[in-house]
Short mmCIF file of C-alpha atoms in Angstrom, two decimals:
data_model
loop_
_atom_site.label_atom_id
_atom_site.label_comp_id
_atom_site.label_asym_id
_atom_site.label_seq_id
_atom_site.Cartn_x
_atom_site.Cartn_y
_atom_site.Cartn_z
CA MET S 1 35.46 -16.98 -35.15
CA THR S 2 35.90 -17.13 -31.38
CA ALA S 3 34.88 -20.08 -29.26
CA GLY S 4 32.02 -18.05 -27.77
CA GLY S 5 30.79 -17.03 -31.22
CA GLY S 6 30.90 -20.62 -32.44
CA ARG S 7 28.96 -21.77 -29.39
CA VAL S 8 26.30 -19.10 -29.97
CA ARG S 9 26.05 -20.13 -33.64
CA ARG S 10 25.61 -23.79 -32.69
CA VAL S 11 22.94 -22.91 -30.14
CA GLY S 12 21.14 -20.78 -32.73
CA GLU S 13 21.27 -23.57 -35.30
CA ALA S 14 19.94 -26.04 -32.73
CA LEU S 15 17.05 -23.71 -31.87
CA VAL S 16 16.21 -23.17 -35.53
CA GLY S 17 16.29 -26.93 -36.15
CA ARG S 18 14.07 -27.62 -33.15
CA ARG S 19 11.62 -24.92 -34.23
CA ALA S 20 11.44 -26.41 -37.74
CA ARG S 21 10.78 -29.87 -36.31
CA GLN S 22 8.10 -28.56 -33.96
CA ARG S 23 6.33 -26.73 -36.76
CA TRP S 24 6.53 -29.79 -38.99
CA VAL S 25 4.87 -31.91 -36.30
CA HIS S 26 2.22 -29.20 -35.90
CA LEU S 27 1.53 -29.23 -39.62
CA VAL S 28 1.40 -33.02 -39.80
CA LEU S 29 -1.08 -32.88 -36.91
CA GLY S 30 -3.22 -30.56 -39.03
CA GLY S 31 -3.02 -33.05 -41.90
CA ALA S 32 -4.11 -35.87 -39.59
CA LEU S 33 -7.07 -33.78 -38.37
CA LEU S 34 -8.03 -33.13 -41.99
CA MET S 35 -8.24 -36.80 -42.94
CA PRO S 36 -11.75 -37.62 -41.54
CA TYR S 37 -13.29 -34.65 -43.35
CA TYR S 38 -11.32 -35.43 -46.51
CA LEU S 39 -12.34 -39.11 -46.58
CA LEU S 40 -15.98 -38.15 -46.01
CA SER S 41 -15.79 -35.74 -48.96
CA VAL S 42 -14.07 -38.36 -51.13
CA VAL S 43 -16.82 -40.86 -50.44
CA GLY S 44 -19.48 -38.26 -51.07
CA LEU S 45 -17.99 -37.25 -54.42
CA GLY S 46 -17.33 -40.81 -55.52
CA ALA S 47 -13.71 -40.02 -56.27
CA LEU S 48 -12.65 -43.60 -55.59
CA ASN S 49 -14.78 -45.05 -58.37
CA PRO S 50 -12.34 -47.22 -60.36
CA ASN S 51 -14.39 -46.84 -63.53
CA GLN S 52 -13.43 -43.15 -63.76
CA GLY S 53 -10.33 -41.99 -65.56
CA HIS S 54 -7.18 -41.03 -63.68
CA LEU S 55 -7.54 -37.37 -64.54
CA ARG S 56 -11.14 -37.27 -63.33
CA GLN S 57 -10.19 -39.03 -60.10
CA LEU S 58 -7.41 -36.50 -59.50
CA VAL S 59 -9.80 -33.58 -60.07
CA LEU S 60 -12.39 -35.08 -57.72
CA GLN S 61 -9.80 -35.68 -54.99
CA ILE S 62 -8.58 -32.08 -55.22
CA LEU S 63 -12.21 -30.95 -55.09
CA ALA S 64 -12.74 -33.18 -52.05
CA LEU S 65 -9.92 -31.34 -50.28
CA PHE S 66 -11.73 -28.03 -50.60
CA THR S 67 -15.20 -29.38 -49.83
CA SER S 68 -13.86 -30.87 -46.58
CA LEU S 69 -12.77 -27.44 -45.27
CA PRO S 70 -16.32 -26.06 -44.70
CA MET S 71 -17.12 -29.15 -42.62
CA ALA S 72 -13.98 -28.53 -40.57
CA ALA S 73 -14.97 -24.87 -40.09
CA ILE S 74 -18.39 -25.88 -38.77
CA THR S 75 -16.76 -28.31 -36.35
CA ALA S 76 -14.43 -25.56 -35.11
CA LEU S 77 -17.43 -23.50 -33.93
CA VAL S 78 -17.51 -25.75 -30.85
CA PRO S 79 -16.17 -23.49 -28.01
CA THR S 80 -13.59 -26.00 -26.72
CA VAL S 81 -11.75 -26.14 -30.06
CA ARG S 82 -10.03 -22.81 -29.39
CA GLY S 83 -8.48 -24.09 -26.16
CA LEU S 84 -7.26 -27.28 -27.83
CA GLU S 85 -5.84 -25.50 -30.87
CA GLY S 86 -4.26 -22.85 -28.65
CA ALA S 87 -2.52 -25.51 -26.58
CA ALA S 88 -1.21 -27.22 -29.73
CA ALA S 89 0.02 -23.90 -31.15
CA ARG S 90 1.78 -22.97 -27.89
CA ALA S 91 3.53 -26.33 -27.75
CA LEU S 92 4.43 -26.85 -31.41
CA CYS S 93 3.97 -23.71 -33.51
CA ALA S 94 6.90 -21.81 -31.92
CA VAL S 95 4.90 -18.58 -31.59
CA GLU S 96 7.04 -15.63 -30.51
CA ARG S 97 4.61 -14.59 -27.75
CA PRO S 98 2.68 -17.73 -26.78
CA GLU S 99 1.17 -15.94 -23.76
CA GLU S 100 -1.01 -13.98 -26.20
CA LEU S 101 -2.90 -17.14 -27.18
CA ALA S 102 -6.19 -17.60 -25.38
CA ALA S 103 -6.28 -20.59 -23.06
CA GLY S 104 -10.02 -20.87 -22.53
CA PRO S 105 -12.93 -21.77 -24.79
CA ALA S 106 -14.44 -19.34 -27.28
CA ARG S 107 -17.45 -17.81 -25.53
CA SER S 108 -18.52 -15.34 -28.22
CA TRP S 109 -19.39 -15.86 -31.86
CA ALA S 110 -16.58 -13.53 -32.91
CA ALA S 111 -14.06 -15.77 -31.13
CA ARG S 112 -15.66 -18.89 -32.64
CA TRP S 113 -15.45 -17.61 -36.21
CA ARG S 114 -11.82 -16.60 -35.69
CA THR S 115 -11.12 -20.10 -34.37
CA ALA S 116 -12.88 -21.62 -37.37
CA LEU S 117 -10.71 -19.58 -39.74
CA TRP S 118 -7.57 -20.69 -37.89
CA PHE S 119 -8.73 -24.34 -37.94
CA VAL S 120 -9.25 -24.22 -41.71
CA LEU S 121 -5.83 -22.60 -42.21
CA HIS S 122 -4.17 -25.19 -39.98
CA LEU S 123 -5.83 -28.15 -41.70
CA LEU S 124 -5.25 -26.84 -45.23
CA SER S 125 -1.55 -26.08 -44.75
CA GLY S 126 -1.14 -29.26 -42.73
CA GLY S 127 -2.76 -31.33 -45.46
CA VAL S 128 -0.42 -29.86 -48.07
CA VAL S 129 2.71 -30.46 -45.99
CA ALA S 130 1.62 -33.91 -44.83
CA GLY S 131 0.80 -34.97 -48.40
CA MET S 132 4.12 -33.68 -49.71
CA THR S 133 5.94 -35.42 -46.87
CA LEU S 134 4.23 -38.78 -47.33
CA ALA S 135 4.43 -38.85 -51.12
CA GLY S 136 7.36 -36.57 -51.99
CA VAL S 137 10.02 -37.72 -49.51
CA PRO S 138 10.01 -41.42 -50.56
CA PHE S 139 10.04 -40.44 -54.26
CA ALA S 140 12.93 -38.01 -53.69
CA VAL S 141 14.88 -40.67 -51.78
CA VAL S 142 14.39 -43.11 -54.64
CA LEU S 143 15.66 -40.55 -57.14
CA LEU S 144 18.67 -39.73 -54.98
CA VAL S 145 19.70 -43.22 -53.89
CA TYR S 146 18.50 -45.65 -56.54
CA PHE S 147 19.39 -43.68 -59.67
CA ALA S 148 22.65 -42.41 -58.17
CA GLY S 149 23.71 -45.97 -57.40
CA ALA S 150 22.71 -47.34 -60.82
CA PRO S 151 24.33 -45.36 -63.66
CA ASP S 152 22.97 -47.83 -66.21
CA LEU S 153 19.49 -46.45 -65.54
CA ALA S 154 20.50 -43.09 -67.04
CA GLY S 155 19.53 -44.33 -70.49
CA PHE S 156 16.17 -45.48 -69.21
CA TRP S 157 15.56 -42.01 -67.75
CA GLU S 158 16.55 -40.26 -70.99
CA ASN S 159 14.34 -42.52 -73.06
CA ARG S 160 11.43 -42.13 -70.64
CA PHE S 161 11.78 -38.36 -70.24
CA PRO S 162 13.56 -37.02 -73.34
CA GLY S 163 14.79 -33.45 -73.10
CA TRP S 164 14.39 -33.30 -69.29
CA MET S 165 16.81 -30.72 -67.92
CA LEU S 166 17.33 -32.25 -64.46
CA THR S 167 18.94 -35.57 -63.72
CA PRO S 168 17.13 -37.87 -61.27
CA PRO S 169 19.43 -36.99 -58.28
CA ALA S 170 19.08 -33.26 -59.01
CA LEU S 171 15.32 -33.65 -59.26
CA GLY S 172 15.23 -35.53 -55.95
CA LEU S 173 17.27 -32.85 -54.23
CA THR S 174 15.03 -30.14 -55.68
CA LEU S 175 11.96 -31.97 -54.46
CA LEU S 176 13.39 -32.24 -50.92
CA LEU S 177 14.21 -28.53 -50.90
CA LEU S 178 10.68 -27.77 -52.06
CA ILE S 179 9.23 -29.85 -49.20
CA VAL S 180 11.49 -28.15 -46.65
CA GLY S 181 10.65 -24.69 -48.02
CA THR S 182 6.91 -25.42 -48.00
CA ASN S 183 7.13 -26.64 -44.42
CA ALA S 184 9.04 -23.51 -43.40
CA GLY S 185 6.63 -21.19 -45.20
CA CYS S 186 3.48 -22.80 -43.84
CA GLY S 187 4.94 -22.97 -40.33
CA ALA S 188 5.87 -19.29 -40.41
CA LEU S 189 2.41 -18.42 -41.72
CA LEU S 190 0.69 -20.26 -38.87
CA ALA S 191 3.04 -18.73 -36.29
CA ARG S 192 2.24 -15.27 -37.70
CA TRP S 193 -1.53 -15.70 -37.58
CA ALA S 194 -1.84 -17.70 -34.34
CA PRO S 195 -1.95 -14.64 -32.03
CA VAL S 196 -4.40 -12.91 -34.36
CA LEU S 197 -6.89 -15.76 -34.71
CA LEU S 198 -6.36 -17.64 -31.44
CA GLY S 199 -5.71 -14.59 -29.28
CA PRO S 200 -8.36 -12.73 -27.28
CA THR S 201 -10.96 -10.74 -29.18
CA PRO S 202 -11.18 -6.97 -28.58
CA GLU S 203 -14.16 -7.58 -26.29
CA GLU S 204 -12.17 -10.13 -24.27
CA ARG S 205 -9.20 -7.76 -24.04
CA LEU S 206 -11.49 -5.00 -22.79
CA ALA S 207 -13.06 -7.32 -20.22
CA ALA S 208 -9.60 -8.43 -19.04
CA ALA S 209 -8.48 -4.80 -18.77
CA GLU S 210 -11.59 -3.99 -16.71
CA ARG S 211 -10.93 -6.94 -14.40
CA ARG S 212 -7.32 -5.85 -13.96
CA ALA S 213 -8.40 -2.28 -13.28
CA THR S 214 -10.83 -3.55 -10.64
CA VAL S 215 -8.11 -5.64 -8.98
CA LEU S 216 -5.68 -2.71 -9.02
CA ALA S 217 -8.34 -0.42 -7.55
CA GLN S 218 -8.96 -2.93 -4.75
CA ARG S 219 -5.23 -3.25 -4.08
CA ASN S 220 -4.82 0.53 -4.00
CA ARG S 221 -7.74 0.80 -1.62
CA LEU S 222 -6.27 -1.80 0.72
CA ALA S 223 -2.86 -0.10 0.51
CA ARG S 224 -4.41 3.24 1.47
CA GLU S 225 -6.30 1.70 4.38
CA LEU S 226 -3.17 -0.01 5.71
CA HIS S 227 -1.04 3.08 5.23
CA ASP S 228 -3.48 5.46 6.88
CA SER S 229 -4.70 3.30 9.77
CA VAL S 230 -1.72 1.15 10.73
CA GLY S 231 0.82 3.77 9.66
CA HIS S 232 -0.81 6.39 11.85
CA ALA S 233 -0.93 4.02 14.82
CA LEU S 234 2.75 3.05 14.46
CA SER S 235 3.82 6.68 14.21
CA ALA S 236 1.87 7.58 17.35
CA VAL S 237 3.17 4.54 19.22
CA GLY S 238 6.75 5.33 18.23
CA ILE S 239 6.55 8.92 19.49
CA GLN S 240 4.75 7.92 22.70
CA ALA S 241 7.28 5.19 23.40
CA SER S 242 10.15 7.63 22.79
CA ALA S 243 8.63 10.17 25.17
CA ALA S 244 8.03 7.52 27.84
CA THR S 245 11.64 6.35 27.58
CA ARG S 246 12.99 9.86 28.11
CA VAL S 247 10.96 10.57 31.28
CA LEU S 248 10.75 7.05 32.69
CA ARG S 249 12.93 7.90 35.72
CA THR S 250 12.09 11.56 36.20
CA ASP S 251 8.32 11.47 35.63
CA PRO S 252 6.91 7.96 36.18
CA ASP S 253 3.31 9.22 36.03
CA PHE S 254 3.80 10.66 32.51
CA ALA S 255 5.52 7.45 31.43
CA ALA S 256 2.60 5.39 32.74
CA GLU S 257 0.16 7.64 30.87
CA ALA S 258 2.19 7.22 27.68
CA LEU S 259 2.16 3.44 28.10
CA ARG S 260 -1.63 3.48 28.53
CA ALA S 261 -1.87 5.59 25.39
CA ILE S 262 0.31 3.07 23.56
CA GLU S 263 -1.98 0.25 24.70
CA GLU S 264 -5.08 2.13 23.56
CA THR S 265 -3.51 3.02 20.21
CA ALA S 266 -2.39 -0.57 19.64
CA ARG S 267 -5.88 -1.91 20.37
CA GLY S 268 -7.43 0.54 17.95
CA ALA S 269 -4.84 -0.40 15.32
CA VAL S 270 -5.60 -4.10 15.76
CA ALA S 271 -9.32 -3.42 15.31
CA GLU S 272 -8.72 -1.39 12.15
CA LEU S 273 -6.30 -3.99 10.84
CA ASP S 274 -8.99 -6.63 11.30
CA THR S 275 -11.37 -4.45 9.25
CA VAL S 276 -8.82 -4.13 6.44
CA LEU S 277 -8.15 -7.87 6.47
CA GLY S 278 -11.90 -8.41 6.21
CA LEU S 279 -11.86 -6.34 3.03
CA LEU S 280 -8.94 -8.41 1.78
CA ARG S 281 -10.91 -11.59 2.35
CA GLU S 282 -14.00 -10.03 0.76
CA GLU S 283 -15.88 -10.49 4.04
CA GLU S 284 -18.37 -7.64 4.00
CA ASP S 285 -20.16 -6.64 7.18
CA ARG S 286 -23.72 -7.72 6.55
CA GLY S 287 -24.91 -5.66 9.49
CA GLY S 288 -24.84 -2.55 7.29
CA GLY S 289 -22.19 -0.65 9.23
CA PRO S 290 -19.42 1.13 7.32
CA ALA S 291 -15.96 -0.42 7.34
CA GLY S 292 -13.67 1.86 9.32
CA PRO S 293 -14.15 4.96 11.50
CA THR S 294 -16.02 8.09 10.40
CA LEU S 295 -15.90 11.78 11.31
CA ALA S 296 -17.82 10.87 14.46
CA GLY S 297 -14.53 9.48 15.79
CA LEU S 298 -12.52 12.70 15.29
CA ASP S 299 -12.59 13.51 19.02
CA ASP S 300 -10.81 10.24 19.84
CA LEU S 301 -8.26 10.90 17.08
CA LEU S 302 -7.54 14.43 18.37
CA ARG S 303 -7.27 13.15 21.94
CA GLN S 304 -4.79 10.52 20.78
CA LEU S 305 -2.70 13.15 18.98
CA ALA S 306 -2.68 15.32 22.10
CA ARG S 307 -0.95 12.56 24.03
CA THR S 308 1.92 12.71 21.53
CA GLY S 309 2.38 16.43 22.02
CA VAL S 310 0.53 17.61 18.89
CA THR S 311 -2.03 20.22 19.92
CA VAL S 312 -4.78 20.57 17.34
CA ASP S 313 -6.96 23.67 17.23
CA ALA S 314 -10.05 22.08 15.71
CA GLU S 315 -13.03 23.86 14.21
CA LEU S 316 -15.69 21.30 13.35
CA ALA S 317 -18.94 22.33 11.70
CA PRO S 318 -22.23 20.99 13.06
CA GLY S 319 -24.02 18.31 11.08
CA LEU S 320 -20.98 16.17 10.25
CA GLY S 321 -22.73 13.13 11.67
CA ALA S 322 -25.39 13.33 8.96
CA LEU S 323 -22.93 13.00 6.09
CA PRO S 324 -23.09 9.91 3.82
CA ALA S 325 -21.08 7.05 5.26
CA ALA S 326 -18.68 6.87 2.29
CA VAL S 327 -17.89 10.60 2.47
CA SER S 328 -17.54 10.59 6.24
CA ARG S 329 -15.28 7.54 6.22
CA GLU S 330 -12.97 8.91 3.52
CA ALA S 331 -12.89 12.33 5.19
CA TYR S 332 -11.80 10.73 8.46
CA ARG S 333 -8.94 8.92 6.71
CA ILE S 334 -7.87 12.16 5.03
CA VAL S 335 -7.78 14.00 8.36
CA GLN S 336 -5.98 11.07 9.97
CA GLU S 337 -3.28 11.00 7.29
CA GLY S 338 -2.88 14.78 7.41
CA LEU S 339 -2.35 14.74 11.18
CA THR S 340 0.01 11.77 10.83
CA ASN S 341 2.12 13.81 8.43
CA VAL S 342 2.24 16.63 10.98
CA LEU S 343 3.36 14.12 13.60
CA ARG S 344 6.03 12.61 11.36
CA HIS S 345 7.47 15.71 9.75
CA ALA S 346 6.76 18.62 12.08
CA GLY S 347 6.98 16.81 15.39
CA PRO S 348 5.00 18.01 18.45
CA ALA S 349 3.93 21.26 16.78
CA PRO S 350 0.52 22.94 17.01
CA ALA S 351 -1.81 22.32 14.10
CA GLY S 352 -5.03 23.89 12.92
CA LEU S 353 -7.93 21.81 11.60
CA ARG S 354 -11.09 23.13 10.00
CA VAL S 355 -13.87 20.83 8.77
CA GLY S 356 -16.82 22.69 7.35
CA LEU S 357 -19.78 22.41 5.00
CA ALA S 358 -20.30 24.99 2.27
CA ALA S 359 -22.14 25.02 -1.07
CA GLY S 360 -22.94 21.31 -0.98
CA ARG S 361 -19.43 20.11 -0.31
CA LEU S 362 -17.26 19.13 2.64
CA GLU S 363 -14.12 21.26 3.07
CA ILE S 364 -11.11 20.13 5.08
CA GLU S 365 -8.16 22.41 5.83
CA LEU S 366 -5.16 21.40 7.92
CA THR S 367 -2.24 23.73 8.67
CA ASN S 368 0.90 23.54 10.78
CA PRO S 369 3.97 25.76 11.20
CA LEU S 370 6.74 25.13 8.71
CA GLY S 371 10.16 25.58 10.28
CA PRO S 372 13.41 26.23 8.38
CA ALA S 373 14.56 22.62 8.77
CA ARG S 374 11.41 20.58 8.20
CA PRO S 375 12.56 16.94 8.30
CA SER S 376 11.88 14.63 5.40
CA ARG S 377 11.46 10.88 5.38
CA PRO S 378 12.95 8.63 2.66
CA GLY S 379 10.32 6.79 0.66
CA GLY S 380 7.55 9.17 1.74
CA GLY S 381 4.81 10.67 -0.36
CA ARG S 382 2.43 7.70 -0.31
CA GLY S 383 0.16 9.39 2.20
CA LEU S 384 -0.32 12.55 0.13
CA ARG S 385 -0.89 10.46 -2.99
CA GLY S 386 -3.46 8.42 -1.06
CA ILE S 387 -5.24 11.61 -0.01
CA GLY S 388 -5.45 12.69 -3.65
CA GLU S 389 -6.78 9.26 -4.67
CA ARG S 390 -9.44 9.32 -1.95
CA ALA S 391 -10.58 12.78 -3.01
CA ALA S 392 -10.63 11.83 -6.70
CA ALA S 393 -12.65 8.67 -5.95
CA LEU S 394 -15.38 10.92 -4.48
CA ARG S 395 -15.09 13.38 -7.40
CA GLY S 396 -13.41 15.94 -5.21
CA GLY S 397 -9.96 17.52 -5.19
CA SER S 398 -7.01 18.40 -2.99
CA ALA S 399 -4.16 20.88 -2.76
CA VAL S 400 -1.06 20.65 -0.61
CA GLY S 401 2.05 22.76 -0.16
CA PRO S 402 3.59 25.66 1.71
CA SER S 403 1.83 28.98 2.03
CA GLU S 404 2.93 32.02 0.06
CA ASP S 405 4.99 33.42 2.94
CA GLY S 406 6.68 30.04 3.51
CA THR S 407 5.75 29.82 7.19
CA THR S 408 2.86 27.34 7.07
CA TRP S 409 2.25 23.95 5.50
CA ARG S 410 -1.34 23.67 4.24
CA LEU S 411 -3.46 20.72 3.18
CA ALA S 412 -6.85 21.50 1.63
CA VAL S 413 -9.41 18.92 0.48
CA TRP S 414 -12.94 19.38 -0.82
CA LEU S 415 -15.45 16.58 -1.30
CA PRO S 416 -18.97 16.71 -2.78
CA VAL S 417 -21.41 15.73 -0.05
CA GLY S 418 -23.32 13.57 -2.52
CA GLY S 419 -20.16 11.96 -3.99
CA SER S 420 -19.88 8.23 -4.32
CA ALA S 421 -16.74 6.15 -4.54
CA GLY S 422 -15.66 5.44 -8.08
#
């Protein structure tokens, strides 16, 4: 065996030994917790009456063990017991996946009954192991040490137990192995059932999944808002700054106009960023106004795009101002992201925008020429995915891709006018 293999074996043996010790302590703890209930049952049954025979006392004490378990189960219905038992199991039971154990109290009756069943199992197995440890280990040591060191007692043993197959040392060793095997078996049993009985109930798992889904939906919403608002502003600022740099000496008036456009775009981006941060801090506007721009601000958006060289031929239907705030706000973000994609990928190319109302739904169509060498951007695609998520949240749909003749890139989105965010 190589040095590395020997080291791995020693580490494995150390881990196994530590796990066995931890589980033994956990079981002895269960035996200690059983003692108050057991003593109460013993007193109630009168098992300590010296006038009774030894056999009757033994039967009553065994009966007291089982009558104490219902009292322990009733005690375990207290909600805080699950948290305490879960902490003990995580620390000492050597569960393979301790994160599956519930950390909080049992808030439902289903969780309480599962905890009561675990508590009874812990106390029963702990009482068995603790009793065997306290009574069996000293007896086994006596058999191993005392009889092995006094050969003259062999005759006494044979006279006392004629025909016994095992010698005292062999019997002591067998008893120790039985104690170790019982400890290992009970410890493995508790480790197997801990996640089942101390873990979350199906209702708690469902509630946790719903909370996680809500958090993920909020994070996705914030990511879309940041991507569409701040991403659009940065793209516009970058193109305007590039254009101003190229004509700074030859056309100072155009450069000054581009700088003013950059200032205006930056201010708008700061205002939208403040809105998104308000959502992040769960600071809702109690004035009733929607968070973020709506279709009423399309003229400003188109005017901003014109300064970057993107000419948009817009066809806007009347009555857009009467749309529900949620629909109007999401539609504005969809148009904004679509125009940002034109700005990023097609450059200062003309685009066509149609926003209309038909058959109870809002229809958005954005097109731009698709040249033979349409640039791509590494890591892109989040904007189109965000558009699809916005449309799906309002129970709408979207389609994006080149036209059949391959000359135009088309984005189409349809939203129910009465849709509500999901």
